[in-house]
Structures are given as C-alpha cells and as structure tokens.
CSV table of C-alpha atoms and ligand atoms in Angstrom, one decimal:
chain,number,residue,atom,x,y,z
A,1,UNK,CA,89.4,78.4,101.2
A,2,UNK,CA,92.7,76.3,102.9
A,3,UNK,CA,95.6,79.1,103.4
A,4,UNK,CA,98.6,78.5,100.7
A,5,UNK,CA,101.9,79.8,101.2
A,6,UNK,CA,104.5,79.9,98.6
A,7,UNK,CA,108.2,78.3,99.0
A,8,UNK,CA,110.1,77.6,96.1
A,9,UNK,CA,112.7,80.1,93.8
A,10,UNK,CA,110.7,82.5,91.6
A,11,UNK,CA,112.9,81.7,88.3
A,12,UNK,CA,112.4,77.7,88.7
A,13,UNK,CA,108.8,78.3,88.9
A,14,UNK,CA,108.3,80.4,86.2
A,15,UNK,CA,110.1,78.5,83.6
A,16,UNK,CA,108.0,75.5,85.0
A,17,UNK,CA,104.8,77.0,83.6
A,18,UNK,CA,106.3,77.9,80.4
A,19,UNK,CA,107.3,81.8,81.1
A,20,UNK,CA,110.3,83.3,80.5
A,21,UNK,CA,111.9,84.9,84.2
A,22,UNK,CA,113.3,87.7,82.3
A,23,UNK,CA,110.5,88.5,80.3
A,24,UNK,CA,107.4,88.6,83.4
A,25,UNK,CA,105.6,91.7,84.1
A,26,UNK,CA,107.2,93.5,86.8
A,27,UNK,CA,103.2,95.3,87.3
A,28,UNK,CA,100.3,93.3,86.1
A,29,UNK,CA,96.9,95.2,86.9
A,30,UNK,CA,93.5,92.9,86.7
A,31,UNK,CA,90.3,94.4,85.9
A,32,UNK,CA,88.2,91.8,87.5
A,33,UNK,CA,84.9,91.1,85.7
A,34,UNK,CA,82.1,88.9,85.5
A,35,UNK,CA,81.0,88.3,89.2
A,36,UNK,CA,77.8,88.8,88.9
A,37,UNK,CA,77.3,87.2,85.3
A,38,UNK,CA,78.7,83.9,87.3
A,39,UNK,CA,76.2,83.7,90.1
A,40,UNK,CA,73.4,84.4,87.6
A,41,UNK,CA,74.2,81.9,85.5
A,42,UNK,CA,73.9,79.7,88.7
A,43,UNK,CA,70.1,81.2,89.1
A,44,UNK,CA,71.9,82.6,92.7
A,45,UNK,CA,72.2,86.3,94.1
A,46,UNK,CA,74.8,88.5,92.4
A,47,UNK,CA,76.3,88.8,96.0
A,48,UNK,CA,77.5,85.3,95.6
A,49,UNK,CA,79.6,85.7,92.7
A,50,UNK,CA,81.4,88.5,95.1
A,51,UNK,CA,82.3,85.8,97.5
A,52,UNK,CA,83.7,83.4,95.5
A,53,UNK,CA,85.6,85.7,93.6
A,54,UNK,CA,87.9,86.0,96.6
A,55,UNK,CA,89.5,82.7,95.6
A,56,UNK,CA,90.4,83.9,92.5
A,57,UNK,CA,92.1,86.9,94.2
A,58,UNK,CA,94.1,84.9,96.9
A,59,UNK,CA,94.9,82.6,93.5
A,60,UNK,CA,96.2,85.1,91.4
A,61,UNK,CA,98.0,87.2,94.1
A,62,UNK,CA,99.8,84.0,95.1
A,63,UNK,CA,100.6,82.8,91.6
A,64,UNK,CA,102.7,86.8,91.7
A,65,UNK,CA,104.4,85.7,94.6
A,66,UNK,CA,105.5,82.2,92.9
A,67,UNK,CA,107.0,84.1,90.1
A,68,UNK,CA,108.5,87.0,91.8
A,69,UNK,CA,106.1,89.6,90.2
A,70,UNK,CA,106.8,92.5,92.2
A,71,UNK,CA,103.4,94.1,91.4
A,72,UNK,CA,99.4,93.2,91.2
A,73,UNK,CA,97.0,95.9,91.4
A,74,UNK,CA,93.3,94.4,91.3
A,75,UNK,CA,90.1,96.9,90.7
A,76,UNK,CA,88.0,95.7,93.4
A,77,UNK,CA,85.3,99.0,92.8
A,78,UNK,CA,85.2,101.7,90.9
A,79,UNK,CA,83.8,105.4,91.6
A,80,UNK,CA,81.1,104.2,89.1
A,81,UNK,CA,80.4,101.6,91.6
A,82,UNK,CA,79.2,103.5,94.3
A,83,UNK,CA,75.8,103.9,91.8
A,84,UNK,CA,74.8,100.4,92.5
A,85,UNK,CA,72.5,98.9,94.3
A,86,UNK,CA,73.0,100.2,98.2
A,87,UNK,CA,72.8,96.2,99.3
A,88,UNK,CA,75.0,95.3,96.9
A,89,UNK,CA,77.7,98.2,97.9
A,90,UNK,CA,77.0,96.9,101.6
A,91,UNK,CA,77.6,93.3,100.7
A,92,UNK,CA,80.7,94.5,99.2
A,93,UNK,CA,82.1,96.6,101.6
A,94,UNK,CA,81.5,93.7,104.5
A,95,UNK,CA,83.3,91.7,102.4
A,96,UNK,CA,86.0,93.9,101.6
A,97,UNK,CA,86.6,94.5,105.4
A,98,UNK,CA,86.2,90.5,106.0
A,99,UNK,CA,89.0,89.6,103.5
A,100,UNK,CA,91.4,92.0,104.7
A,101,UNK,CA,91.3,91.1,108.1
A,102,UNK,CA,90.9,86.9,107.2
A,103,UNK,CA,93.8,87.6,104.7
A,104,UNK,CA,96.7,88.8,107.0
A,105,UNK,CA,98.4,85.3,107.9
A,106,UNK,CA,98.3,84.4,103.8
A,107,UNK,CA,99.7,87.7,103.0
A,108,UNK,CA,102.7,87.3,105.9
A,109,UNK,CA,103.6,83.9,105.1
A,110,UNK,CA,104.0,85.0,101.8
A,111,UNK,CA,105.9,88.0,102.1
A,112,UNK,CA,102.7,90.5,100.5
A,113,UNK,CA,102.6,94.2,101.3
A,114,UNK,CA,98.7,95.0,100.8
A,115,UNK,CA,98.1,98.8,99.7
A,116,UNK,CA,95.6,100.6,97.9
A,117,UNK,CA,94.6,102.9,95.9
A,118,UNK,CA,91.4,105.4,95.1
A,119,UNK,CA,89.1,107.6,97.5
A,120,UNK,CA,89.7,105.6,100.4
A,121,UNK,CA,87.9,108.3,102.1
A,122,UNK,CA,84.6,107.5,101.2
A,123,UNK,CA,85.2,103.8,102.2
A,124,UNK,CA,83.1,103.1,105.2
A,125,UNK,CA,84.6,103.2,108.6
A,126,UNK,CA,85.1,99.2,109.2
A,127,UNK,CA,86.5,98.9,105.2
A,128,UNK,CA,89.0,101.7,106.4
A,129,UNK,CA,90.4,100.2,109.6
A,130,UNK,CA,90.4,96.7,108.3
A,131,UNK,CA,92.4,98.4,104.9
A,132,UNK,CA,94.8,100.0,108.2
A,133,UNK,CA,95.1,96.5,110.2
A,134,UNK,CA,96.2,95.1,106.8
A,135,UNK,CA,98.6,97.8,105.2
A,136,UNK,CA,100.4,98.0,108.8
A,137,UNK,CA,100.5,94.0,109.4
A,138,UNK,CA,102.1,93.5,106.0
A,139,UNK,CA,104.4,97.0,105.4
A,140,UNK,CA,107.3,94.7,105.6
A,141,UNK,CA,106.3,92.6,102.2
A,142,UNK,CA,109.2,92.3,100.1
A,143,UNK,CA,107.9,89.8,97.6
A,144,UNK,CA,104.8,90.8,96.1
A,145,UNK,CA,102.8,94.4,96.4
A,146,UNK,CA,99.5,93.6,96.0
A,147,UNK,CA,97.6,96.9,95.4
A,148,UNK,CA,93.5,97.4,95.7
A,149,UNK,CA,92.1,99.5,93.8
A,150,UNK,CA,89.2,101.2,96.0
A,151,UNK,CA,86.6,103.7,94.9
A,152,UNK,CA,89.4,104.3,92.4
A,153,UNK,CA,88.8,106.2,89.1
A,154,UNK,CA,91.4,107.1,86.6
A,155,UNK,CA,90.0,110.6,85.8
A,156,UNK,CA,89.3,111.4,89.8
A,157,UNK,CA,92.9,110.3,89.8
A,158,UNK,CA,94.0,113.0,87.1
A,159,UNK,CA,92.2,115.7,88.4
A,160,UNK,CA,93.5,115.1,92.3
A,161,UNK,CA,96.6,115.1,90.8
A,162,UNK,CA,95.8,118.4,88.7
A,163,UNK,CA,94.5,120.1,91.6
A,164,UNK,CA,97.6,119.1,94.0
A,165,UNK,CA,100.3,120.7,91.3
A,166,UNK,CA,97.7,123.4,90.9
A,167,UNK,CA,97.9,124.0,95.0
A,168,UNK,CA,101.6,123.9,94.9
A,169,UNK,CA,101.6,126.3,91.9
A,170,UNK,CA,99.6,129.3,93.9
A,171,UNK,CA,101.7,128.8,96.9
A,172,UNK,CA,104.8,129.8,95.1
A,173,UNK,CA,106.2,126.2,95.3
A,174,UNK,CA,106.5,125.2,91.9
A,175,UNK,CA,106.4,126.9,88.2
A,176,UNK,CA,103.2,126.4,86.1
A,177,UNK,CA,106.1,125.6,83.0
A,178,UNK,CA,107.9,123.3,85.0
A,179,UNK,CA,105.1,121.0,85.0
A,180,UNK,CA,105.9,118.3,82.7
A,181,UNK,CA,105.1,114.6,82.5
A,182,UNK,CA,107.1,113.5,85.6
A,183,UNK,CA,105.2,116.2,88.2
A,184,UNK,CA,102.1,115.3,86.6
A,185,UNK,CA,103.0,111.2,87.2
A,186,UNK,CA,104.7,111.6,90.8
A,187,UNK,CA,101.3,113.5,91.7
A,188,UNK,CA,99.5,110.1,90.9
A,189,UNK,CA,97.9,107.8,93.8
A,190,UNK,CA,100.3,105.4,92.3
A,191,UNK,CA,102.8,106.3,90.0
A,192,UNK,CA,104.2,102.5,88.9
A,193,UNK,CA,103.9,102.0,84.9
A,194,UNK,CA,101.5,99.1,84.1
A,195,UNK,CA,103.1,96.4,81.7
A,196,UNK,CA,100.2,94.1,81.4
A,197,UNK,CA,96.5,94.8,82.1
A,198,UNK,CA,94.1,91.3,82.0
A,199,UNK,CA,90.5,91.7,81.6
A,200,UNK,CA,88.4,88.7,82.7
A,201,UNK,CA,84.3,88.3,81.3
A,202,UNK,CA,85.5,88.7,78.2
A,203,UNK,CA,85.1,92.3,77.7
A,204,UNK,CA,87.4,94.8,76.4
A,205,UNK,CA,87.0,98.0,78.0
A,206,UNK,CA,89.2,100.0,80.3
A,207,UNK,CA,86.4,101.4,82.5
A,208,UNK,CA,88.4,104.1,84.2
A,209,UNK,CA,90.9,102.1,85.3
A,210,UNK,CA,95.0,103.3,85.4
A,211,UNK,CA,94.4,105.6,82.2
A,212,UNK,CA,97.7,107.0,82.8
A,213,UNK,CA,99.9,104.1,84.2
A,214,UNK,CA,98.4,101.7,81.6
A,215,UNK,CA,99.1,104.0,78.5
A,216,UNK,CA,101.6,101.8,77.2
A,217,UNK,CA,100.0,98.6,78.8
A,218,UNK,CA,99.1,95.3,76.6
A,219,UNK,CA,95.7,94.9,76.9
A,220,UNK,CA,94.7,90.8,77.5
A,221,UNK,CA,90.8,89.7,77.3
A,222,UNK,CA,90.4,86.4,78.9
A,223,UNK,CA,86.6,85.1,78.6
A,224,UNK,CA,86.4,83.4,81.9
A,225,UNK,CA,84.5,85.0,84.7
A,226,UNK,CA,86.4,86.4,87.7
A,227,UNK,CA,84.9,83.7,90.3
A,228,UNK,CA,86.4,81.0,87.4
A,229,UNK,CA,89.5,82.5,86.6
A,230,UNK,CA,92.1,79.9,87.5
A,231,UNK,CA,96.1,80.2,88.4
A,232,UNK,CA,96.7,78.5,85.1
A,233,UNK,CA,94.0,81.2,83.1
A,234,UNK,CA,96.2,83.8,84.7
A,235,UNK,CA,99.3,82.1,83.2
A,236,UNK,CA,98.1,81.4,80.0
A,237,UNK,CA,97.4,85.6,80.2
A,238,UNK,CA,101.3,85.7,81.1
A,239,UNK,CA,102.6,83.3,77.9
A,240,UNK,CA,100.1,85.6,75.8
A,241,UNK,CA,101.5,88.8,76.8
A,242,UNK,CA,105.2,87.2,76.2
A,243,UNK,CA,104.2,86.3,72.7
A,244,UNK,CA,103.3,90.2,72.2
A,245,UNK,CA,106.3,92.9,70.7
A,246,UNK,CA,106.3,95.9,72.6
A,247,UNK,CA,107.5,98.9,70.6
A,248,UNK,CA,106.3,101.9,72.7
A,249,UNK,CA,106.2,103.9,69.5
A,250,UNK,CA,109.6,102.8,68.0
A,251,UNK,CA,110.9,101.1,65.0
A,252,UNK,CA,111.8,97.5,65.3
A,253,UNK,CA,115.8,96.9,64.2
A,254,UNK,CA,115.0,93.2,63.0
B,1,IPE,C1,83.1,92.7,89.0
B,1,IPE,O1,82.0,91.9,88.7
B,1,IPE,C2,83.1,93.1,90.4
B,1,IPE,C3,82.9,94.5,90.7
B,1,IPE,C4,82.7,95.4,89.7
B,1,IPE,C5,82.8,95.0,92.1
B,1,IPE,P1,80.6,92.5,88.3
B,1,IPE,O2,79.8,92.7,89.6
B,1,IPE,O3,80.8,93.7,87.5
B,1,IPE,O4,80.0,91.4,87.5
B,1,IPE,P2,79.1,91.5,86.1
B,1,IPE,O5,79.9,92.3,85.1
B,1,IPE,O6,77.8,92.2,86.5
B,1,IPE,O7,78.9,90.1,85.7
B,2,IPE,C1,85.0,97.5,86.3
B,2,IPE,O1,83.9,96.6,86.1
B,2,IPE,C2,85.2,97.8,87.8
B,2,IPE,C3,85.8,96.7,88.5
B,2,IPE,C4,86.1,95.5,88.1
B,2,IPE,C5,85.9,96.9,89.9
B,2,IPE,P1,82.4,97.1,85.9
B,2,IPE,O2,81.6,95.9,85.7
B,2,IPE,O3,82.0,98.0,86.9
B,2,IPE,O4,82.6,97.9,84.5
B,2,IPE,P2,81.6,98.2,83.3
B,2,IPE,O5,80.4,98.8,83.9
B,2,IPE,O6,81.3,96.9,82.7
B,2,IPE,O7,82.4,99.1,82.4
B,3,MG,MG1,81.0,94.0,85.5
C-alpha cells in the first residue's frame, strides 16, 4: 500500500475527471459496504475484506484532497456493530488502531485533519490513543477533513443531543421554547450538512447513519464492494450526483 501524496490545483483536477469545481460536494459521507461479501466471494475470512478495504479508504480520502472536497466522513462501525462476532470487533478494532497510526505521514503530506465521530468512549483503549496520536498530528489539516465515524449511530446521536439541551434546560441555561432546529443541530457530534451520501455493495439503506445531517442528502448506490471501490467509482459517484437537481423542497424557476 505505496504512500500517495497529492500536488496539483484542486479546480484543474476536477475538470480533468469530468466534474464541475463549482458544483463538488463540499461534504460527501460514504457508507462503506460489502467487505465481507468480498472476501467470501474469495472463499477467505471476512477479516480479510477489512484489510483491504483500507485501500479504498486512503483512495477515496485522497481523491477529496485532489479536488479540494473539504469534507469526507466514512462509517467505519456502527453501534449495531458492536453485536458482531467478538473476533471480528477485535480484528476491527486492531485494525482501526493500526491505520491511524500507519496513516499519519499520508494524512500530513496531504494536508488531512482526521476526526471522528460516535461513542468514542466505548472504543478500546489502543483504538482511543491511536484516534489521539492521529487527531493531534494532523489538527493543522487545511485541505481535506476526513471524519470517522466510530461506534456512531444517528439515533444515539439524537438522543445525546436531546439529553444535553435537556441538561442545559434544568440548569436554568436555556428556554425549553427556544429550542429550535439550530440548538437541536449545534448539539450534534457533528453538525456539517451532508450533500452527497454513496453507498457501496449495492444496497440502499441508511443504516443509522447521519439521519439528521443527511436529510437533504442525495442518496448514490454504487454496486461495487468497498475493498473494490476504485478512485474513478468514486468519481463516477461525483458526475452522478452533478447530473441530479436539488430542490430542497422548492419550485424550480426553469
Ligand atoms: C462494511 O462491510 C464494514 C463494516 C460494517 C465494519 P461489511 O462487514 O458489512 O460487509 P458485508 O456487508 O457483510 O459484505
Ligand atoms: C453499515 O453497514 C455500517 C458501516 C458501513 C460501518 P452494515 O453492513 O453494518 O449495515 P446493514 O446491517 O447492512 O444495514
Ligand atoms: Mg454490511
């Protein structure tokens, strides 16, 4: 897995590949499916479809940086992930912790600030300090924020923020009617509108995933499996979701 770092002017590339530099997501959120599915197919442990899936990460994360998209956020694991298997949770908590720390010299070369997302709490103690090493080696990441989503569940998400205006509420510091839409969003882990949110494995579910900050999202299917899922998959997902109108409940003038 050879390092790549990223040189050339954001707008140039994009039009290269067919996108409009105007037009690009400024958040694109990946729902990344189908490990498993891939190493089965190859008659191998599930474990190994984990692994390889990390290429597709570092691909699609510096594919961001190429076109100046300021924002990726990637669901790595879900709450509902925590029900699987106990060696497969391990496997994937190892090799959570071994990509952050292998990651940081990609990441600084090319100007990424890693953060995350979720329950980090209930992340075991190596995933946490690895998450640390990599959040404070890249803080300084101007071109792409590339955000993990880990342990993370949209309604977890919802209530934490429920219960935190509810906290402030009883301690005097804020009117029950003066929560509107805006508390309710700056309460979020994450309050940053999705534009576009890709599913890989073909499937078409949310599964939890950014309920609130993908409400006005397009939705993108792509039938690839994660470990698969090339830098030109991802940018055919880009020229699909130019092609789309987005109307956020309005009338169009034309
Ligand atoms: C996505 O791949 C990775 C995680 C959810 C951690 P899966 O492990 O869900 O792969 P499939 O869907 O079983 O093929
Ligand atoms: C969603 O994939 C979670 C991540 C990609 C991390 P799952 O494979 O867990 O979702 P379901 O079970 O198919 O809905
Ligand atoms: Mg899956």
């Amino acid at each position: 897995m050879p390092a790549t770092s990223v040189l050339s002017d954001p707008h140039t590339h994009a039009r290269a590949c067919g996108l409009d530099p105007a037009r690009l997501p400024r958040h694109a959120a990946v729902i990344m499916d189908g490990n498993g599915r891939w190493a089965k197919r190859r008659g191998w442990e599930r474990f190994l479809g984990h692994r390889k899936g990390t290429e597709s990460v570092r691909a699609v994360t510096t594919a961001c940086v190429e076109l100046g998209i300021s924002r990726l956020t990637l669901y790595a694991f879900s709450s509902e992930n925590w029900h699987r298997p106990r060696r497969e949770v391990d496997y994937l908590m190892d090799l959570l912790a071994e990509f952050l720390r292998g990651e940081i010299p990609t990441m600084l070369d090319n100007g990424v600030r890693l953060t995350a997302i979720g329950q980090l709490d209930r992340l075991p103690a190596q995933v946490v300090s690895a998450l640390d090493a990599a959040r404070s080696a890249t803080r300084d990441g101007t071109a792409t924020n590339l955000c993990l989503a880990l342990s993370y569940g949209g309604r977890d998400e919802l209530v934490a923020a429920c219960r935190q205006l509810a906290q402030r509420a009883v301690r005097g510091e804020i009117a029950p009617e003066s929560i509107d839409a805006e508390a309710l969003r700056s309460a979020l882990y994450s309050p940053e509108d999705v534009d576009v949110v890709i599913r890989t494995a073909g499937e078409r579910r949310m599964s939890n995933f950014l309920p609130w900050q993908a409400a006005y999202a397009e939705f993108i299917d792509h039938a690839a499996l994660w470990p698969e899922f090339t830098r030109d998959d991802f940018l055919a997902c880009l020229r699909e979701y130019q092609g789309r109108e987005r109307r956020f409940g309005c009338v169009t003038t034309s």
